[in-house]
PDB file of C-alpha atoms in Angstrom:
ATOM      1  CA  MET U   1     -22.281  15.697   4.766  1.00 58.00           C
ATOM      2  CA  ARG U   2     -20.254  13.672   7.224  1.00 68.00           C
ATOM      3  CA  ALA U   3     -22.261  10.527   6.519  1.00 70.00           C
ATOM      4  CA  SER U   4     -21.740  11.011   2.791  1.00 79.00           C
ATOM      5  CA  SER U   5     -18.010  11.500   3.308  1.00 81.00           C
ATOM      6  CA  GLU U   6     -17.864   8.325   5.427  1.00 85.00           C
ATOM      7  CA  ARG U   7     -19.634   6.291   2.656  1.00 86.00           C
ATOM      8  CA  VAL U   8     -17.262   7.637   0.029  1.00 90.00           C
ATOM      9  CA  ALA U   9     -14.265   6.761   2.237  1.00 89.00           C
ATOM     10  CA  LEU U  10     -15.560   3.241   2.963  1.00 87.00           C
ATOM     11  CA  ALA U  11     -16.281   2.570  -0.679  1.00 91.00           C
ATOM     12  CA  ALA U  12     -12.802   3.838  -1.662  1.00 91.00           C
ATOM     13  CA  PHE U  13     -11.215   1.800   1.143  1.00 89.00           C
ATOM     14  CA  LEU U  14     -12.861  -1.485   0.002  1.00 87.00           C
ATOM     15  CA  ALA U  15     -12.099  -0.784  -3.666  1.00 89.00           C
ATOM     16  CA  GLN U  16      -8.416  -0.053  -3.080  1.00 89.00           C
ATOM     17  CA  SER U  17      -8.006  -3.055  -0.733  1.00 83.00           C
ATOM     18  CA  VAL U  18      -9.435  -5.464  -3.359  1.00 81.00           C
ATOM     19  CA  LEU U  19      -7.670  -3.979  -6.333  1.00 85.00           C
ATOM     20  CA  ALA U  20      -4.351  -4.000  -4.455  1.00 82.00           C
ATOM     21  CA  GLY U  21      -4.629  -7.744  -4.104  1.00 73.00           C
ATOM     22  CA  GLY U  22      -3.069  -8.298  -7.523  1.00 74.00           C
ATOM     23  CA  ASN U  23      -0.157  -5.913  -7.001  1.00 77.00           C
ATOM     24  CA  ALA U  24       2.167  -8.390  -5.161  1.00 71.00           C
ATOM     25  CA  VAL U  25       1.454 -10.998  -7.820  1.00 73.00           C
ATOM     26  CA  GLY U  26       2.302  -8.430 -10.488  1.00 82.00           C
ATOM     27  CA  VAL U  27       5.584  -7.645  -8.750  1.00 82.00           C
ATOM     28  CA  ARG U  28       6.391 -11.362  -8.521  1.00 78.00           C
ATOM     29  CA  PHE U  29       5.912 -11.786 -12.252  1.00 84.00           C
ATOM     30  CA  SER U  30       7.839  -8.574 -13.046  1.00 88.00           C
ATOM     31  CA  ASN U  31      10.776  -9.853 -10.924  1.00 84.00           C
ATOM     32  CA  ARG U  32      11.079 -12.994 -13.075  1.00 87.00           C
ATOM     33  CA  GLU U  33      12.558 -11.005 -15.934  1.00 91.00           C
ATOM     34  CA  LEU U  34      13.512  -7.512 -14.596  1.00 90.00           C
ATOM     35  CA  ASP U  35      16.000  -6.700 -11.841  1.00 89.00           C
ATOM     36  CA  PRO U  36      13.884  -5.666  -8.826  1.00 87.00           C
ATOM     37  CA  LEU U  37      15.000  -2.082  -8.370  1.00 89.00           C
ATOM     38  CA  TRP U  38      14.798  -1.409 -12.119  1.00 92.00           C
ATOM     39  CA  GLY U  39      11.379  -3.083 -12.316  1.00 90.00           C
ATOM     40  CA  ALA U  40      10.060  -0.838  -9.588  1.00 90.00           C
ATOM     41  CA  ALA U  41      11.652   2.297 -11.106  1.00 93.00           C
ATOM     42  CA  LEU U  42      10.146   1.508 -14.542  1.00 93.00           C
ATOM     43  CA  ARG U  43       6.713   0.976 -13.045  1.00 93.00           C
ATOM     44  CA  PHE U  44       6.703   4.288 -11.185  1.00 94.00           C
ATOM     45  CA  LEU U  45       8.222   6.254 -14.051  1.00 95.00           C
ATOM     46  CA  LEU U  46       5.363   5.096 -16.306  1.00 95.00           C
ATOM     47  CA  ALA U  47       2.768   5.668 -13.567  1.00 95.00           C
ATOM     48  CA  ALA U  48       4.090   9.158 -12.773  1.00 96.00           C
ATOM     49  CA  LEU U  49       3.825  10.096 -16.481  1.00 96.00           C
ATOM     50  CA  ALA U  50       0.238   8.788 -16.614  1.00 94.00           C
ATOM     51  CA  LEU U  51      -0.862  10.508 -13.440  1.00 95.00           C
ATOM     52  CA  GLY U  52       0.949  13.729 -14.470  1.00 95.00           C
ATOM     53  CA  LEU U  53      -1.076  13.760 -17.726  1.00 96.00           C
ATOM     54  CA  ILE U  54      -4.299  13.245 -15.730  1.00 95.00           C
ATOM     55  CA  ALA U  55      -3.382  16.101 -13.413  1.00 95.00           C
ATOM     56  CA  ALA U  56      -2.668  18.339 -16.413  1.00 96.00           C
ATOM     57  CA  VAL U  57      -5.997  17.468 -18.027  1.00 96.00           C
ATOM     58  CA  LEU U  58      -7.767  18.301 -14.739  1.00 95.00           C
ATOM     59  CA  ARG U  59      -5.693  21.460 -14.493  1.00 95.00           C
ATOM     60  CA  VAL U  60      -4.468  20.561 -10.997  1.00 95.00           C
ATOM     61  CA  PRO U  61      -2.014  23.229  -9.818  1.00 94.00           C
ATOM     62  CA  LEU U  62       1.523  22.256  -8.790  1.00 94.00           C
ATOM     63  CA  PRO U  63       1.760  22.405  -4.958  1.00 95.00           C
ATOM     64  CA  ARG U  64       4.142  24.715  -3.287  1.00 94.00           C
ATOM     65  CA  GLY U  65       5.853  25.122   0.037  1.00 95.00           C
ATOM     66  CA  ARG U  66       5.031  22.512   2.726  1.00 95.00           C
ATOM     67  CA  ALA U  67       2.417  20.858   0.452  1.00 95.00           C
ATOM     68  CA  LEU U  68       5.105  20.136  -2.178  1.00 96.00           C
ATOM     69  CA  ALA U  69       7.530  19.052   0.515  1.00 96.00           C
ATOM     70  CA  GLY U  70       4.933  16.622   1.896  1.00 95.00           C
ATOM     71  CA  ALA U  71       4.235  15.108  -1.470  1.00 96.00           C
ATOM     72  CA  LEU U  72       7.988  14.603  -2.166  1.00 97.00           C
ATOM     73  CA  LEU U  73       8.575  13.100   1.273  1.00 97.00           C
ATOM     74  CA  TYR U  74       5.554  10.768   0.865  1.00 96.00           C
ATOM     75  CA  GLY U  75       7.102   9.606  -2.430  1.00 96.00           C
ATOM     76  CA  ALA U  76      10.513   9.066  -0.987  1.00 97.00           C
ATOM     77  CA  VAL U  77       9.225   6.951   2.015  1.00 97.00           C
ATOM     78  CA  THR U  78       6.444   5.089   0.212  1.00 95.00           C
ATOM     79  CA  PHE U  79       7.604   4.576  -3.401  1.00 94.00           C
ATOM     80  CA  GLY U  80      11.346   4.809  -2.939  1.00 94.00           C
ATOM     81  CA  ALA U  81      12.032   3.069   0.331  1.00 94.00           C
ATOM     82  CA  ALA U  82       9.004   0.855   0.907  1.00 93.00           C
ATOM     83  CA  PHE U  83       8.730  -0.419  -2.716  1.00 85.00           C
ATOM     84  CA  GLY U  84      12.465  -0.811  -3.131  1.00 87.00           C
ATOM     85  CA  LEU U  85      12.403  -3.100  -0.150  1.00 90.00           C
ATOM     86  CA  ILE U  86       9.290  -5.104  -1.162  1.00 84.00           C
ATOM     87  CA  TYR U  87      10.537  -5.626  -4.767  1.00 81.00           C
ATOM     88  CA  VAL U  88      13.730  -7.082  -3.395  1.00 82.00           C
ATOM     89  CA  ALA U  89      11.843  -9.209  -0.811  1.00 84.00           C
ATOM     90  CA  LEU U  90       9.544 -10.696  -3.456  1.00 76.00           C
ATOM     91  CA  VAL U  91      12.350 -12.159  -5.411  1.00 77.00           C
ATOM     92  CA  GLU U  92      12.398 -14.951  -2.824  1.00 79.00           C
ATOM     93  CA  LEU U  93       9.060 -14.664  -0.972  1.00 77.00           C
ATOM     94  CA  HIS U  94       5.736 -15.834  -2.438  1.00 70.00           C
ATOM     95  CA  ALA U  95       3.433 -12.974  -3.175  1.00 61.00           C
ATOM     96  CA  GLY U  96       0.790 -14.246  -0.753  1.00 60.00           C
ATOM     97  CA  PHE U  97       3.280 -14.578   2.166  1.00 70.00           C
ATOM     98  CA  GLY U  98       4.845 -11.226   1.348  1.00 67.00           C
ATOM     99  CA  GLN U  99       1.429  -9.554   1.443  1.00 62.00           C
ATOM    100  CA  ILE U 100       0.482 -11.329   4.641  1.00 67.00           C
ATOM    101  CA  LEU U 101       3.396  -9.544   6.364  1.00 75.00           C
ATOM    102  CA  PHE U 102       1.609  -6.333   5.603  1.00 75.00           C
ATOM    103  CA  GLY U 103      -0.862  -7.375   8.251  1.00 73.00           C
ATOM    104  CA  LEU U 104       1.577  -5.636  10.594  1.00 79.00           C
ATOM    105  CA  VAL U 105       1.009  -2.264   8.878  1.00 85.00           C
ATOM    106  CA  PRO U 106      -2.083  -1.172  10.941  1.00 82.00           C
ATOM    107  CA  LEU U 107      -0.305  -1.828  14.243  1.00 82.00           C
ATOM    108  CA  ALA U 108       2.925  -0.219  13.053  1.00 86.00           C
ATOM    109  CA  THR U 109       0.959   2.823  11.810  1.00 90.00           C
ATOM    110  CA  LEU U 110      -0.982   3.166  15.008  1.00 85.00           C
ATOM    111  CA  LEU U 111       2.200   3.066  17.101  1.00 86.00           C
ATOM    112  CA  LEU U 112       4.051   5.499  14.841  1.00 90.00           C
ATOM    113  CA  ALA U 113       1.104   7.941  14.709  1.00 91.00           C
ATOM    114  CA  ALA U 114       0.718   7.806  18.505  1.00 88.00           C
ATOM    115  CA  ALA U 115       4.459   8.227  19.052  1.00 88.00           C
ATOM    116  CA  GLN U 116       4.422  11.348  16.841  1.00 91.00           C
ATOM    117  CA  GLY U 117       1.367  12.828  18.517  1.00 89.00           C
ATOM    118  CA  GLN U 118      -0.961  12.378  15.570  1.00 89.00           C
ATOM    119  CA  GLU U 119      -3.373   9.788  17.098  1.00 86.00           C
ATOM    120  CA  ARG U 120      -4.373   8.223  20.353  1.00 82.00           C
ATOM    121  CA  LEU U 121      -4.072   4.470  21.055  1.00 76.00           C
ATOM    122  CA  ARG U 122      -7.739   3.608  20.530  1.00 76.00           C
ATOM    123  CA  PRO U 123      -9.181   0.348  22.007  1.00 78.00           C
ATOM    124  CA  SER U 124     -11.093  -0.472  18.825  1.00 76.00           C
ATOM    125  CA  ALA U 125      -7.987  -0.102  16.624  1.00 76.00           C
ATOM    126  CA  LEU U 126      -5.858  -2.129  18.981  1.00 77.00           C
ATOM    127  CA  ALA U 127      -8.543  -4.855  19.191  1.00 80.00           C
ATOM    128  CA  GLY U 128      -8.830  -4.967  15.411  1.00 81.00           C
ATOM    129  CA  ALA U 129      -5.044  -5.130  15.022  1.00 78.00           C
ATOM    130  CA  VAL U 130      -4.806  -7.960  17.502  1.00 78.00           C
ATOM    131  CA  VAL U 131      -7.522 -10.017  15.777  1.00 82.00           C
ATOM    132  CA  ALA U 132      -6.020  -9.255  12.355  1.00 76.00           C
ATOM    133  CA  LEU U 133      -2.545 -10.254  13.598  1.00 72.00           C
ATOM    134  CA  ALA U 134      -3.988 -13.563  14.865  1.00 78.00           C
ATOM    135  CA  GLY U 135      -5.259 -14.114  11.351  1.00 77.00           C
ATOM    136  CA  VAL U 136      -1.930 -13.260   9.925  1.00 68.00           C
ATOM    137  CA  ALA U 137      -0.191 -15.652  12.257  1.00 68.00           C
ATOM    138  CA  LEU U 138      -2.566 -18.493  11.344  1.00 72.00           C
ATOM    139  CA  MET U 139      -2.171 -17.744   7.646  1.00 65.00           C
ATOM    140  CA  SER U 140       1.622 -17.629   8.008  1.00 58.00           C
ATOM    141  CA  ARG U 141       1.959 -21.089   9.609  1.00 58.00           C
ATOM    142  CA  ALA U 142       2.002 -23.054   6.319  1.00 48.00           C
ATOM    143  CA  PRO U 143       4.447 -20.799   4.499  1.00 50.00           C
ATOM    144  CA  LEU U 144       6.703 -20.683   7.501  1.00 50.00           C
ATOM    145  CA  GLU U 145       7.112 -24.453   7.459  1.00 52.00           C
ATOM    146  CA  GLU U 146       9.366 -23.858   4.493  1.00 54.00           C
ATOM    147  CA  SER U 147      12.631 -21.974   4.719  1.00 61.00           C
ATOM    148  CA  VAL U 148      12.139 -18.161   4.567  1.00 66.00           C
ATOM    149  CA  PRO U 149      15.320 -16.219   3.595  1.00 75.00           C
ATOM    150  CA  ALA U 150      16.285 -13.893   6.435  1.00 79.00           C
ATOM    151  CA  LEU U 151      17.263 -11.005   4.226  1.00 85.00           C
ATOM    152  CA  SER U 152      14.002 -11.152   2.279  1.00 84.00           C
ATOM    153  CA  LEU U 153      12.009 -11.278   5.498  1.00 83.00           C
ATOM    154  CA  ALA U 154      13.971  -8.271   6.844  1.00 87.00           C
ATOM    155  CA  ALA U 155      13.331  -6.390   3.598  1.00 89.00           C
ATOM    156  CA  ALA U 156       9.602  -7.038   3.821  1.00 87.00           C
ATOM    157  CA  LEU U 157       9.468  -5.908   7.490  1.00 88.00           C
ATOM    158  CA  GLY U 158      11.383  -2.756   6.548  1.00 93.00           C
ATOM    159  CA  ALA U 159       8.745  -2.116   3.871  1.00 92.00           C
ATOM    160  CA  VAL U 160       6.029  -2.420   6.533  1.00 91.00           C
ATOM    161  CA  ALA U 161       7.657   0.328   8.607  1.00 93.00           C
ATOM    162  CA  CYS U 162       8.031   2.592   5.536  1.00 95.00           C
ATOM    163  CA  PHE U 163       4.396   2.119   4.456  1.00 92.00           C
ATOM    164  CA  ALA U 164       3.267   2.990   8.009  1.00 93.00           C
ATOM    165  CA  GLN U 165       5.415   6.086   8.153  1.00 95.00           C
ATOM    166  CA  GLY U 166       4.296   7.165   4.671  1.00 95.00           C
ATOM    167  CA  ALA U 167       0.642   7.261   5.826  1.00 94.00           C
ATOM    168  CA  VAL U 168       1.684   9.336   8.839  1.00 94.00           C
ATOM    169  CA  VAL U 169       3.543  11.751   6.555  1.00 94.00           C
ATOM    170  CA  VAL U 170       0.467  12.289   4.308  1.00 93.00           C
ATOM    171  CA  ARG U 171      -1.620  13.271   7.347  1.00 92.00           C
ATOM    172  CA  ARG U 172       1.033  15.782   8.597  1.00 92.00           C
ATOM    173  CA  PHE U 173       1.209  18.042   5.518  1.00 94.00           C
ATOM    174  CA  PRO U 174      -1.298  20.240   3.670  1.00 93.00           C
ATOM    175  CA  PRO U 175      -3.620  18.580   1.120  1.00 88.00           C
ATOM    176  CA  VAL U 176      -2.603  17.917  -2.426  1.00 93.00           C
ATOM    177  CA  HIS U 177      -4.901  16.390  -5.169  1.00 94.00           C
ATOM    178  CA  PRO U 178      -4.399  12.565  -5.343  1.00 93.00           C
ATOM    179  CA  ALA U 179      -3.336  12.571  -9.010  1.00 94.00           C
ATOM    180  CA  MET U 180      -0.737  15.286  -8.438  1.00 96.00           C
ATOM    181  CA  ALA U 181       0.404  13.864  -5.060  1.00 95.00           C
ATOM    182  CA  ASN U 182       1.035  10.436  -6.590  1.00 95.00           C
ATOM    183  CA  ALA U 183       2.600  11.782  -9.794  1.00 96.00           C
ATOM    184  CA  LEU U 184       5.119  13.726  -7.750  1.00 97.00           C
ATOM    185  CA  GLY U 185       5.524  10.898  -5.229  1.00 96.00           C
ATOM    186  CA  MET U 186       6.056   8.196  -7.856  1.00 96.00           C
ATOM    187  CA  ALA U 187       8.502  10.336  -9.792  1.00 97.00           C
ATOM    188  CA  THR U 188      10.462  10.860  -6.594  1.00 97.00           C
ATOM    189  CA  GLY U 189      10.451   7.201  -5.844  1.00 96.00           C
ATOM    190  CA  ALA U 190      11.526   6.319  -9.361  1.00 95.00           C
ATOM    191  CA  VAL U 191      14.516   8.590  -9.198  1.00 96.00           C
ATOM    192  CA  LEU U 192      15.578   7.152  -5.845  1.00 95.00           C
ATOM    193  CA  LEU U 193      15.117   3.591  -7.083  1.00 94.00           C
ATOM    194  CA  LEU U 194      17.207   4.373 -10.188  1.00 93.00           C
ATOM    195  CA  ALA U 195      19.918   5.853  -8.040  1.00 92.00           C
ATOM    196  CA  LEU U 196      20.064   2.642  -6.126  1.00 88.00           C
ATOM    197  CA  ALA U 197      19.807   0.358  -9.204  1.00 89.00           C
ATOM    198  CA  LEU U 198      22.658   1.897 -11.210  1.00 88.00           C
ATOM    199  CA  PRO U 199      25.489   1.357  -8.616  1.00 87.00           C
ATOM    200  CA  THR U 200      24.337  -2.270  -7.964  1.00 82.00           C
ATOM    201  CA  GLY U 201      24.718  -3.238 -11.631  1.00 83.00           C
ATOM    202  CA  SER U 202      21.025  -3.697 -12.337  1.00 85.00           C
ATOM    203  CA  SER U 203      20.183  -4.246 -16.038  1.00 87.00           C
ATOM    204  CA  LEU U 204      18.030  -1.437 -17.398  1.00 89.00           C
ATOM    205  CA  ALA U 205      16.713  -3.510 -20.277  1.00 88.00           C
ATOM    206  CA  LEU U 206      13.005  -3.271 -21.216  1.00 89.00           C
ATOM    207  CA  PRO U 207      10.832  -6.358 -20.813  1.00 89.00           C
ATOM    208  CA  ARG U 208      10.701  -8.823 -23.699  1.00 89.00           C
ATOM    209  CA  ALA U 209       8.138 -11.338 -22.393  1.00 89.00           C
ATOM    210  CA  GLY U 210       4.531 -10.562 -22.970  1.00 88.00           C
ATOM    211  CA  GLU U 211       3.557 -11.624 -19.480  1.00 89.00           C
ATOM    212  CA  THR U 212       6.144  -9.188 -17.989  1.00 91.00           C
ATOM    213  CA  TRP U 213       4.659  -6.277 -19.960  1.00 92.00           C
ATOM    214  CA  LEU U 214       1.199  -7.420 -18.844  1.00 91.00           C
ATOM    215  CA  ALA U 215       2.359  -7.371 -15.160  1.00 90.00           C
ATOM    216  CA  VAL U 216       3.967  -3.979 -15.517  1.00 92.00           C
ATOM    217  CA  GLY U 217       0.864  -2.606 -17.275  1.00 92.00           C
ATOM    218  CA  TYR U 218      -1.294  -3.920 -14.483  1.00 90.00           C
ATOM    219  CA  LEU U 219       0.903  -2.309 -11.870  1.00 91.00           C
ATOM    220  CA  VAL U 220       0.969   1.031 -13.701  1.00 93.00           C
ATOM    221  CA  VAL U 221      -2.802   1.229 -14.366  1.00 92.00           C
ATOM    222  CA  VAL U 222      -4.369  -0.553 -11.360  1.00 90.00           C
ATOM    223  CA  GLY U 223      -1.572   0.373  -8.970  1.00 87.00           C
ATOM    224  CA  SER U 224      -2.051   4.094  -9.798  1.00 89.00           C
ATOM    225  CA  LEU U 225      -5.779   3.799  -9.166  1.00 91.00           C
ATOM    226  CA  VAL U 226      -5.059   2.024  -5.873  1.00 92.00           C
ATOM    227  CA  PHE U 227      -2.904   4.808  -4.598  1.00 91.00           C
ATOM    228  CA  ALA U 228      -5.288   7.535  -5.711  1.00 91.00           C
ATOM    229  CA  LEU U 229      -7.979   5.799  -3.689  1.00 92.00           C
ATOM    230  CA  TYR U 230      -5.520   5.242  -0.794  1.00 92.00           C
ATOM    231  CA  VAL U 231      -4.710   8.958  -0.409  1.00 92.00           C
ATOM    232  CA  LEU U 232      -8.380   9.899  -0.823  1.00 91.00           C
ATOM    233  CA  VAL U 233      -9.178   7.660   2.187  1.00 92.00           C
ATOM    234  CA  LEU U 234      -6.284   9.105   4.132  1.00 91.00           C
ATOM    235  CA  HIS U 235      -7.835  12.558   3.787  1.00 88.00           C
ATOM    236  CA  ARG U 236     -11.051  11.294   5.458  1.00 88.00           C
ATOM    237  CA  TRP U 237      -9.805   8.700   7.863  1.00 89.00           C
ATOM    238  CA  GLU U 238      -6.902   8.489  10.326  1.00 88.00           C
ATOM    239  CA  ALA U 239      -3.702   6.824   9.143  1.00 90.00           C
ATOM    240  CA  SER U 240      -4.075   3.793  11.367  1.00 84.00           C
ATOM    241  CA  ARG U 241      -7.679   3.201  10.200  1.00 85.00           C
ATOM    242  CA  THR U 242      -6.710   3.482   6.541  1.00 88.00           C
ATOM    243  CA  ALA U 243      -3.853   1.046   7.111  1.00 85.00           C
ATOM    244  CA  PHE U 244      -6.302  -1.819   7.756  1.00 82.00           C
ATOM    245  CA  GLY U 245      -6.498  -2.115   4.008  1.00 81.00           C
ATOM    246  CA  PHE U 246      -3.110  -3.831   4.175  1.00 79.00           C
ATOM    247  CA  VAL U 247      -4.679  -6.787   6.092  1.00 74.00           C
ATOM    248  CA  LEU U 248      -7.716  -7.010   3.841  1.00 75.00           C
ATOM    249  CA  THR U 249      -5.591  -7.119   0.660  1.00 76.00           C
ATOM    250  CA  PRO U 250      -3.773 -10.405   1.477  1.00 68.00           C
ATOM    251  CA  VAL U 251      -7.036 -12.378   1.307  1.00 70.00           C
ATOM    252  CA  VAL U 252      -7.254 -11.341  -2.327  1.00 71.00           C
ATOM    253  CA  THR U 253      -3.532 -11.809  -2.953  1.00 67.00           C
ATOM    254  CA  VAL U 254      -3.426 -15.343  -1.486  1.00 68.00           C
ATOM    255  CA  LEU U 255      -6.215 -16.454  -3.826  1.00 70.00           C
ATOM    256  CA  LEU U 256      -4.528 -14.869  -6.838  1.00 66.00           C
ATOM    257  CA  SER U 257      -1.105 -16.277  -5.876  1.00 65.00           C
ATOM    258  CA  ALA U 258      -2.541 -19.750  -5.481  1.00 69.00           C
ATOM    259  CA  TRP U 259      -4.075 -19.486  -8.890  1.00 70.00           C
ATOM    260  CA  LEU U 260      -1.203 -17.794 -10.776  1.00 63.00           C
ATOM    261  CA  ASP U 261       1.942 -18.660  -8.802  1.00 60.00           C
ATOM    262  CA  ASP U 262       1.201 -22.114  -7.454  1.00 63.00           C
ATOM    263  CA  GLU U 263       1.156 -20.982  -3.809  1.00 61.00           C
ATOM    264  CA  PRO U 264      -0.430 -23.655  -1.605  1.00 63.00           C
ATOM    265  CA  LEU U 265      -3.954 -22.825  -0.448  1.00 63.00           C
ATOM    266  CA  THR U 266      -4.433 -24.463   2.957  1.00 68.00           C
ATOM    267  CA  ALA U 267      -7.156 -24.513   5.674  1.00 71.00           C
ATOM    268  CA  GLY U 268      -4.894 -22.322   7.771  1.00 69.00           C
ATOM    269  CA  LEU U 269      -4.811 -19.626   5.142  1.00 67.00           C
ATOM    270  CA  LEU U 270      -8.591 -19.705   4.789  1.00 70.00           C
ATOM    271  CA  ALA U 271      -9.267 -19.660   8.542  1.00 76.00           C
ATOM    272  CA  GLY U 272      -6.713 -16.920   9.030  1.00 75.00           C
ATOM    273  CA  GLY U 273      -8.331 -14.917   6.322  1.00 70.00           C
ATOM    274  CA  ALA U 274     -11.629 -15.061   8.215  1.00 75.00           C
ATOM    275  CA  LEU U 275      -9.934 -13.666  11.313  1.00 78.00           C
ATOM    276  CA  VAL U 276      -8.320 -10.927   9.177  1.00 75.00           C
ATOM    277  CA  LEU U 277     -11.754  -9.895   7.958  1.00 73.00           C
ATOM    278  CA  GLY U 278     -12.973  -9.705  11.497  1.00 77.00           C
ATOM    279  CA  GLY U 279     -10.067  -7.578  12.507  1.00 78.00           C
ATOM    280  CA  VAL U 280     -10.655  -5.183   9.531  1.00 76.00           C
ATOM    281  CA  TYR U 281     -14.306  -4.868  10.570  1.00 71.00           C
ATOM    282  CA  LEU U 282     -13.336  -4.010  14.185  1.00 73.00           C
ATOM    283  CA  GLY U 283     -10.585  -1.618  13.287  1.00 70.00           C
ATOM    284  CA  ALA U 284     -11.779   0.094  10.144  1.00 63.00           C
ATOM    285  CA  VAL U 285     -15.119  -0.836   8.660  1.00 62.00           C
ATOM    286  CA  ARG U 286     -17.352  -0.555  11.758  1.00 66.00           C
ATOM    287  CA  ARG U 287     -18.649   2.995  11.826  1.00 59.00           C
ATOM    288  CA  PRO U 288     -17.155   5.024  14.678  1.00 54.00           C
ATOM    289  CA  ARG U 289     -19.365   6.709  17.238  1.00 54.00           C
ATOM    290  CA  ARG U 290     -20.562  10.208  16.562  1.00 47.00           C
ATOM    291  CA  GLY U 291     -18.044  12.713  17.690  1.00 42.00           C
ATOM    292  CA  GLY U 292     -15.290  10.005  17.832  1.00 40.00           C
ATOM    293  CA  VAL U 293     -11.686  10.556  16.857  1.00 38.00           C
ATOM    294  CA  TYR U 294     -12.111   9.393  13.326  1.00 37.00           C
ATOM    295  CA  ALA U 295     -13.388  12.744  12.181  1.00 39.00           C
ATOM    296  CA  SER U 296     -11.223  14.256   9.489  1.00 40.00           C
ATOM    297  CA  SER U 297      -8.552  16.590  10.831  1.00 42.00           C
ATOM    298  CA  GLY U 298      -8.658  18.559   7.622  1.00 41.00           C
ATOM    299  CA  ARG U 299      -5.047  17.613   6.848  1.00 47.00           C
ATOM    300  CA  GLY U 300      -3.584  15.154   4.350  1.00 43.00           C
ATOM    301  CA  ILE U 301      -4.230  14.694   0.678  1.00 43.00           C
ATOM    302  CA  ASP U 302      -7.345  16.157  -0.703  1.00 41.00           C
ATOM    303  CA  GLY U 303      -9.942  14.201  -2.552  1.00 39.00           C
ATOM    304  CA  PRO U 304     -11.146  15.068  -6.043  1.00 40.00           C
TER     305      PRO U 304
END
């Protein structure tokens, strides 16, 4: 049973990491027409409706008590705070470089989880994070030769911290089905993003360009699937191990950004990507020893 659960988690981890590679590119295209906070709110409103419909068809019950509180808090931290920051950051940052900064998420998650008594500082996770960060540093050299706006960089780093804390939150509260958890979480995030968009004078106009609708549609459909897989993995793996998906995803994002957004594809990006893959193997993909600390704690968001 444990081996089967590990295979399911690994397959979901790889799938969500690859599929998430197009998300930052989609955000970048959405930002070309829509104000960032409104674009994020629109995406999550539509995604919440779609996932809510799926949960209704599956007859998933509405969570109560601490389970409901956990889903709402997960939504506020992940979809409200983290995505509000990353949408603002990607107005100026290339999608590939913005996604590269998420290479810090595993280390941030491990440190936050350890500080909150949820995990131990494991040698394999630390080694994987160091190798992945070396890859991130190498991949970042070329983009950093150009001017990087300080506020955009600060927003992206704030998003890193929020994503890390969101994973820790999921593991701390009782399980909720992925479709329901993300429907509630995205609805919460959308409300918060709208509350921020209105006072700042954001235009709430619907997209007119076909490529903007295509980007929003991709983010709604594929993004919803990515987060369903993400929380499924969080139920089976520790938060810091799951977070290594954030350093695997940039490899895909850089390739897509080079193709669709004219981001330079250099030898440093490719060599750094190889180091990232090595770090992901050390910290997440390599199967832990029997009886190790990766065993599910039985907390977090339940799988289907």
